[in-house]
């Protein structure tokens, strides 16, 4: 059994159409891994696992080649594009029994690979989860920065525990991943699940760089859908909001009724159709919103009860045993 002070580390890298940046990133990750191995911080069996999320370019060919040439590189090929979160899950679940701790990092290396060492140190000190947190956001556009900050605050308000400015750059122990596998939900929002799981955890800070090569795989539309996913997949606080709005509207309509009654009794019943129309439209608007929100959750239940697999592994490369 490997001691906790020299764990086998598996670095999981989701890759979707990353042919432009992949070789550079892998080179950088491997040299970082080498430094850690030489310093006896991690076991010599430590390796990279590149998960190809059904890319349509030559990403999988590159991964196969890298894996052939280097015993520290393993490749997994998903049969279709299952999305970033599911690609992470595929890597984590397939590697959880081969490593003592697992780190997930994006293929574009916007996250600082040199803090991996601090993550390992914190793991050695007994932490089961170590979150990578950005200390700067200057590299993001003003819109992305302010919307992200607003969003984190909203999540906290809604009772969804997340780590401020933490994305998916994190270390987790094998035990944590084994337990993560018991969360069967299809709409998984990893950033919310990890803090919910408990376990002793810590944070390392780093500054986020620009994407080195290639384009973002998160266009605005995908980003919005991911943000919405985070809010609606987690708990039912939005539904409660609908109920509260309903109650408030009910009270207001009672007051309106009272007002109409008084006007009628006092003989001033010249209520024009305008006010009527106003109220009717207001209420039908609120009804629509409420129904829409309920539909949102019904849709989610629909997806969850089907229990479809979250990813399908089509092919894997063998990792040559060292020594
Ligand atoms: N990614 C993926 N599947 C997808 C979209 C993205 O595996 O459907 C990967 C992508 O290759 C990258 C990471 O997820 O390693 C983050 O994507 P990106 O850097 O484009 O997002 P951004 O940093 O712009 O938010
Ligand atoms: Mg990126």
XYZ file of C-alpha atoms and ligand atoms in Angstrom:
349
model
C 0.000 0.000 0.000
C 1.373 3.379 -0.986
C 1.792 5.716 1.936
C -0.313 8.870 1.937
C 2.865 10.966 1.788
C 3.745 9.528 -1.625
C 0.452 8.909 -3.351
C -0.206 7.710 -6.866
C -1.612 10.760 -8.617
C -3.895 10.623 -11.631
C -4.410 13.886 -13.512
C -7.668 13.848 -15.457
C -7.837 16.131 -18.493
C -11.120 16.479 -20.438
C -10.435 17.254 -24.102
C -12.962 18.410 -26.658
C -11.536 19.463 -30.015
C -8.248 20.416 -28.424
C -5.839 19.424 -31.205
C -4.325 22.916 -31.227
C -3.248 22.933 -27.596
C -3.091 19.304 -26.468
C 0.549 18.435 -27.195
C 1.791 21.609 -25.504
C -0.418 21.038 -22.451
C 0.545 17.394 -22.076
C 4.200 18.314 -22.329
C 3.779 20.873 -19.562
C 1.776 18.518 -17.340
C 4.303 15.723 -17.802
C 7.223 17.934 -16.812
C 5.285 19.026 -13.732
C 4.602 15.384 -12.905
C 8.279 14.577 -13.372
C 9.261 17.313 -10.893
C 6.859 15.865 -8.312
C 8.140 12.328 -8.853
C 11.785 13.369 -8.541
C 10.954 15.301 -5.364
C 9.286 12.123 -4.000
C 6.034 13.991 -3.569
C 4.091 11.501 -5.663
C 4.642 7.893 -6.640
C 6.453 7.052 -9.886
C 3.266 5.292 -11.037
C 1.474 8.646 -11.294
C 0.075 9.460 -14.722
C -2.176 11.575 -16.937
C -5.558 10.416 -18.154
C -6.739 12.293 -21.238
C -10.480 11.946 -21.775
C -11.573 12.662 -25.319
C -15.157 13.913 -25.145
C -16.186 12.748 -28.625
C -14.063 15.316 -30.478
C -14.622 15.795 -34.179
C -11.027 16.798 -34.883
C -7.836 14.731 -34.493
C -7.763 14.949 -30.680
C -8.208 11.191 -30.199
C -5.457 10.364 -32.715
C -3.108 12.710 -30.859
C -4.040 11.116 -27.524
C -3.413 7.612 -28.880
C -0.031 8.681 -30.180
C 0.924 10.383 -26.902
C -0.127 7.311 -24.988
C 1.912 5.036 -27.246
C 5.028 7.128 -26.768
C 4.727 7.685 -23.056
C 3.967 5.204 -20.309
C 2.637 8.022 -18.122
C -0.181 8.876 -20.518
C -3.460 7.045 -20.740
C -6.351 7.840 -23.073
C -10.108 7.345 -22.843
C -12.380 7.952 -25.808
C -16.066 8.681 -25.262
C -18.415 7.611 -28.022
C -20.015 11.066 -28.344
C -19.803 14.584 -26.926
C -21.244 14.154 -23.431
C -20.147 17.571 -22.161
C -17.413 18.820 -19.843
C -18.921 17.586 -16.561
C -19.582 14.095 -17.872
C -16.128 13.891 -19.421
C -14.731 14.684 -15.979
C -16.879 11.952 -14.432
C -15.764 9.418 -17.048
C -12.116 10.089 -16.211
C -12.619 10.140 -12.450
C -14.728 6.987 -12.258
C -12.579 4.930 -14.577
C -9.361 5.873 -12.749
C -10.523 5.934 -9.125
C -9.142 2.476 -8.347
C -5.751 3.110 -9.902
C -4.829 6.221 -7.947
C -4.762 7.522 -4.377
C -5.706 11.035 -5.402
C -7.085 12.524 -8.601
C -6.778 16.042 -9.970
C -8.992 17.436 -12.722
C -7.658 20.216 -14.933
C -8.758 21.731 -18.263
C -6.799 20.913 -21.390
C -6.110 24.561 -22.238
C -4.000 24.972 -19.074
C -5.626 28.229 -18.038
C -5.155 26.851 -14.553
C -1.681 27.049 -13.068
C -0.024 23.597 -13.112
C 2.593 24.661 -10.575
C 0.023 24.728 -7.751
C -0.447 20.973 -8.171
C 2.465 20.638 -5.778
C 0.625 22.637 -3.118
C -2.445 20.484 -3.711
C -0.363 17.376 -3.066
C 1.108 18.927 0.085
C -2.375 19.689 1.397
C -3.464 16.156 0.555
C -0.453 14.782 2.437
C -1.510 16.947 5.373
C -4.790 15.035 5.532
C -7.187 16.952 3.290
C -9.477 14.818 1.163
C -10.486 17.620 -1.236
C -8.331 20.569 -2.313
C -10.024 23.322 -4.331
C -8.133 25.476 -6.819
C -9.393 29.042 -6.439
C -8.620 31.919 -8.804
C -7.120 34.903 -7.064
C -7.618 37.119 -10.123
C -10.113 37.533 -12.887
C -8.416 40.281 -14.873
C -8.037 37.895 -17.780
C -11.798 37.575 -18.149
C -13.897 40.139 -19.935
C -15.802 42.586 -17.748
C -19.068 40.866 -18.651
C -17.842 37.365 -17.768
C -16.259 38.615 -14.556
C -19.244 40.511 -13.222
C -21.782 37.903 -14.303
C -19.728 35.169 -12.638
C -19.478 37.115 -9.405
C -23.196 37.869 -9.427
C -23.883 34.197 -10.101
C -21.776 32.903 -7.190
C -23.602 35.267 -4.861
C -26.954 34.088 -6.185
C -26.002 30.450 -5.605
C -25.059 31.194 -2.005
C -28.350 33.054 -1.492
C -30.228 30.015 -2.783
C -28.514 27.779 -0.273
C -26.258 26.066 -2.811
C -22.850 25.719 -1.221
C -20.083 26.520 -3.672
C -16.532 27.717 -3.320
C -16.230 31.302 -4.558
C -14.163 31.553 -7.763
C -13.540 27.820 -7.915
C -14.143 26.020 -11.193
C -13.227 22.397 -11.860
C -9.542 22.474 -10.967
C -9.413 20.344 -7.831
C -7.862 17.390 -6.091
C -9.972 14.651 -4.558
C -8.956 11.459 -2.802
C -9.947 8.029 -4.056
C -12.420 7.717 -1.193
C -14.147 10.953 -2.212
C -14.514 9.778 -5.817
C -15.809 6.377 -4.704
C -18.518 8.196 -2.795
C -19.171 10.620 -5.635
C -20.127 7.627 -7.722
C -23.082 7.055 -5.424
C -24.630 10.347 -6.560
C -26.681 8.953 -9.400
C -28.184 12.175 -10.655
C -27.941 12.760 -14.383
C -27.718 16.545 -14.081
C -24.611 16.647 -11.980
C -23.202 20.022 -10.917
C -19.804 19.022 -9.548
C -18.987 22.425 -8.074
C -21.989 22.094 -5.790
C -21.657 18.374 -5.027
C -18.097 18.384 -3.668
C -18.710 20.976 -0.910
C -21.905 19.103 -0.031
C -20.025 15.837 0.498
C -18.215 17.072 3.561
C -14.684 15.712 4.149
C -11.744 17.790 5.307
C -10.866 20.229 2.570
C -8.597 23.153 1.837
C -7.991 25.772 -0.844
C -5.002 26.748 -2.977
C -4.910 30.083 -4.807
C -3.599 30.696 -8.294
C -3.943 33.271 -11.025
C -5.750 32.184 -14.126
C -4.012 32.656 -17.465
C -5.366 33.145 -20.964
C -6.279 30.114 -23.030
C -3.030 29.299 -24.800
C -4.308 27.985 -28.134
C -7.588 27.009 -29.714
C -11.000 28.488 -28.966
C -13.224 28.336 -25.934
C -15.495 25.307 -25.928
C -17.935 27.253 -23.773
C -19.676 29.762 -25.998
C -22.157 32.162 -24.334
C -25.115 29.862 -24.974
C -23.438 26.862 -23.322
C -22.307 29.025 -20.421
C -25.839 30.249 -19.755
C -27.199 26.737 -19.930
C -24.541 25.543 -17.469
C -25.374 28.391 -15.087
C -29.088 27.545 -15.248
C -28.241 23.888 -14.686
C -26.386 24.832 -11.510
C -29.425 26.608 -10.125
C -32.147 24.147 -11.086
C -30.320 20.845 -10.607
C -29.450 21.389 -7.068
C -32.433 22.024 -4.907
C -35.992 23.210 -5.170
C -35.515 26.723 -3.837
C -36.843 28.148 -7.121
C -40.065 26.208 -6.667
C -40.370 27.628 -3.193
C -39.962 31.092 -4.674
C -42.939 30.369 -6.908
C -44.999 29.384 -3.880
C -44.019 32.528 -2.005
C -44.850 34.688 -5.024
C -48.192 32.911 -5.226
C -48.955 33.703 -1.605
C -47.973 37.348 -2.009
C -50.119 37.649 -5.136
C -53.041 36.050 -3.337
C -52.840 38.613 -0.540
C -52.590 41.421 -3.084
C -55.606 40.157 -4.977
C -57.584 40.031 -1.710
C -56.734 43.687 -1.106
C -57.774 44.514 -4.668
C -61.069 42.747 -4.137
C -61.625 44.736 -0.978
C -60.942 47.950 -2.853
C -63.391 47.024 -5.608
C -66.021 46.130 -3.018
C -65.623 49.453 -1.201
C -65.807 51.328 -4.497
C -68.962 49.391 -5.387
C -70.678 50.044 -2.057
C -69.791 53.727 -2.067
C -71.308 54.013 -5.535
C -68.082 54.854 -7.338
C -68.120 51.687 -9.370
C -66.732 53.231 -12.492
C -64.035 50.678 -12.775
C -62.734 50.876 -16.297
C -61.661 47.874 -18.250
C -58.073 49.165 -18.103
C -57.539 48.242 -14.478
C -59.230 44.915 -15.072
C -57.000 44.209 -17.997
C -53.979 45.223 -15.980
C -54.774 42.809 -13.216
C -55.702 39.967 -15.551
C -52.519 40.273 -17.500
C -50.448 40.543 -14.365
C -51.914 37.364 -13.002
C -51.678 35.421 -16.210
C -48.050 36.488 -16.446
C -47.299 35.202 -13.014
C -49.181 32.005 -13.773
C -47.089 31.452 -16.851
C -43.844 31.971 -14.989
C -44.909 29.593 -12.259
C -45.977 26.939 -14.721
C -42.748 27.353 -16.627
C -40.680 26.851 -13.512
C -42.678 23.810 -12.488
C -42.265 22.461 -16.002
C -38.538 22.980 -15.642
C -38.431 20.626 -12.695
C -40.838 18.135 -14.222
C -38.481 18.043 -17.178
C -35.608 17.306 -14.852
C -37.536 14.528 -13.139
C -38.218 13.122 -16.579
C -34.510 13.046 -17.342
C -33.556 11.656 -13.964
C -36.022 8.782 -13.880
C -34.742 7.511 -17.189
C -31.358 6.948 -15.548
C -29.505 7.140 -18.822
C -25.767 6.580 -18.621
C -23.905 9.866 -18.271
C -21.120 8.797 -20.605
C -20.115 5.854 -22.759
C -16.491 4.777 -23.023
C -15.856 3.456 -26.499
C -12.132 2.848 -26.354
C -9.254 3.040 -23.892
C -5.508 2.900 -24.355
C -3.445 0.593 -22.168
C -0.885 2.178 -19.934
C 2.394 0.328 -20.155
C 3.593 -0.745 -16.715
C 6.711 1.037 -15.589
C 10.028 -0.529 -14.682
N -14.737 20.336 -22.740
C -15.231 19.031 -22.860
N -16.455 18.851 -23.452
C -17.219 19.880 -23.896
C -16.725 21.205 -23.737
C -15.491 21.395 -23.151
O -14.580 18.075 -22.441
O -18.300 19.629 -24.431
C -13.412 20.550 -22.117
C -12.420 21.388 -22.918
O -11.692 20.589 -23.806
C -11.548 21.985 -21.826
C -12.514 22.154 -20.655
O -13.616 21.297 -20.939
O -10.519 21.099 -21.428
C -12.987 23.580 -20.461
O -13.420 24.159 -21.670
P -12.966 25.614 -22.128
O -11.547 25.863 -21.738
O -13.270 25.749 -23.568
O -13.934 26.528 -21.256
P -13.636 28.027 -20.707
O -12.314 27.962 -19.977
O -13.578 28.893 -21.909
O -14.788 28.312 -19.796
Mg -10.617 27.313 -20.711
